[in-house]
Coordinates of C-alpha atoms in Angstrom, one line a residue:
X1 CA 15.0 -7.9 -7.9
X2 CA 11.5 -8.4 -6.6
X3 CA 11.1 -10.2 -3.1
X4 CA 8.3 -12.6 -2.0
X5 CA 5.8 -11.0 0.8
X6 CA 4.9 -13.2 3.3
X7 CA 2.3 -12.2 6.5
X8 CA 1.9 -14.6 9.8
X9 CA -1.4 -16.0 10.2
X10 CA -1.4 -13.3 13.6
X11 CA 0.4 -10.7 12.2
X12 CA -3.1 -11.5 9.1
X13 CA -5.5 -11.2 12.2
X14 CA -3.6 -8.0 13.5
X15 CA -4.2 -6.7 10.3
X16 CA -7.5 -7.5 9.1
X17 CA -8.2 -5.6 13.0
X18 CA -7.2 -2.3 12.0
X19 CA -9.1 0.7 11.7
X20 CA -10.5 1.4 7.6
X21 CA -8.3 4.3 8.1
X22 CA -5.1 2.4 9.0
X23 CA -5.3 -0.8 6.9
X24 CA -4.8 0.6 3.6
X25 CA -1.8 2.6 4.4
X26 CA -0.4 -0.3 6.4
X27 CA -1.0 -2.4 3.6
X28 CA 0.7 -0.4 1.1
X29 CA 3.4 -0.4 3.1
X30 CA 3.8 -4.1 3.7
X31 CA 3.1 -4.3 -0.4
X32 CA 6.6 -1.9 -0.9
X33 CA 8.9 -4.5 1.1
X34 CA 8.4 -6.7 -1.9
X35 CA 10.7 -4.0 -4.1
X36 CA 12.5 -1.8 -1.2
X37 CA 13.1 -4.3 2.0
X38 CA 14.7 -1.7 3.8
X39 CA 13.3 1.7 3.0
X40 CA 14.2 5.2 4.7
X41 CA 12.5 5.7 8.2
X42 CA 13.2 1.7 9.0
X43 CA 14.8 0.7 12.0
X44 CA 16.8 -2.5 13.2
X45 CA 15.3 -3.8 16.1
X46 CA 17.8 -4.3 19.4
X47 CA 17.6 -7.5 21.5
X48 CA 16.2 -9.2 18.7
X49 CA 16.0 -10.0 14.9
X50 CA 14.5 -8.2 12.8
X51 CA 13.3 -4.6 11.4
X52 CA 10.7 -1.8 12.2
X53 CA 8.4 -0.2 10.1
X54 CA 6.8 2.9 11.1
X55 CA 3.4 3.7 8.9
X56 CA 1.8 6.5 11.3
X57 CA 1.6 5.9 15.2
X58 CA 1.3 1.7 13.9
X59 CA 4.7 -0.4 13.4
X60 CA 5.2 -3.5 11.3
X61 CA 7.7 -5.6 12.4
X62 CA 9.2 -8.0 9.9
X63 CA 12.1 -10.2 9.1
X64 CA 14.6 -10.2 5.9
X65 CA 15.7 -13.5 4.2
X66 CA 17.8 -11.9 1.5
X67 CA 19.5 -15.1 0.4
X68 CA 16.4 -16.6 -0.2
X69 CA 14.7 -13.3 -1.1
X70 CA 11.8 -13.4 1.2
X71 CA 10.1 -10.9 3.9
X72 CA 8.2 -12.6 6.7
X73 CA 5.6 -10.0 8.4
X74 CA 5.9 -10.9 12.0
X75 CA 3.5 -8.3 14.0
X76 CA 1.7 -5.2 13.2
X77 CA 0.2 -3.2 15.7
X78 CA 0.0 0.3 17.7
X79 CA 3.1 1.7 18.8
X80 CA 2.4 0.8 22.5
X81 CA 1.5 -2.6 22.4
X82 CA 3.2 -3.4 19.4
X83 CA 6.9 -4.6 21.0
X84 CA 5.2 -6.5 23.9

């Protein structure tokens, strides 16, 4: 079953800064949570909730509500600044 996609208003700005190379591949990814929450390559993050999405040298961090069957898009950003 399908779940609902949701993207913080700063994790929207984080986005909307990426390069025209980056954004569509980190939007595609983010588009894919809604059928496959937890797809190969995706890490749990440690010391806090939530998952890690690797599209290139850029990470998406999000959240999984499974009982209500949501994703919440917390962050997206470079791989160096992106846990900070």
């Amino acid at each position: 079953m399908k779940y609902s996609v949701f993207i913080l208003r700063r994790a929207q700005k984080e986005l909307g800064g990426l390069s025209l190379e980056v954004y569509p591949r980190v939007l595609d990814a983010i588009r894919n949570l809604a059928h496959d929450t937890r797809p190969p390559g995706v890490r749990k993050l440690i010391g806090r909730e939530g998952w890690r999405l690797r599209v290139g040298d850029y990470r998406v961090i999000y959240e999984v509500d499974d009982e209500n069957r949501r994703v919440t898009v917390l962050h997206i950003g470079h791989r160096r600044d992106v846990y900070d």
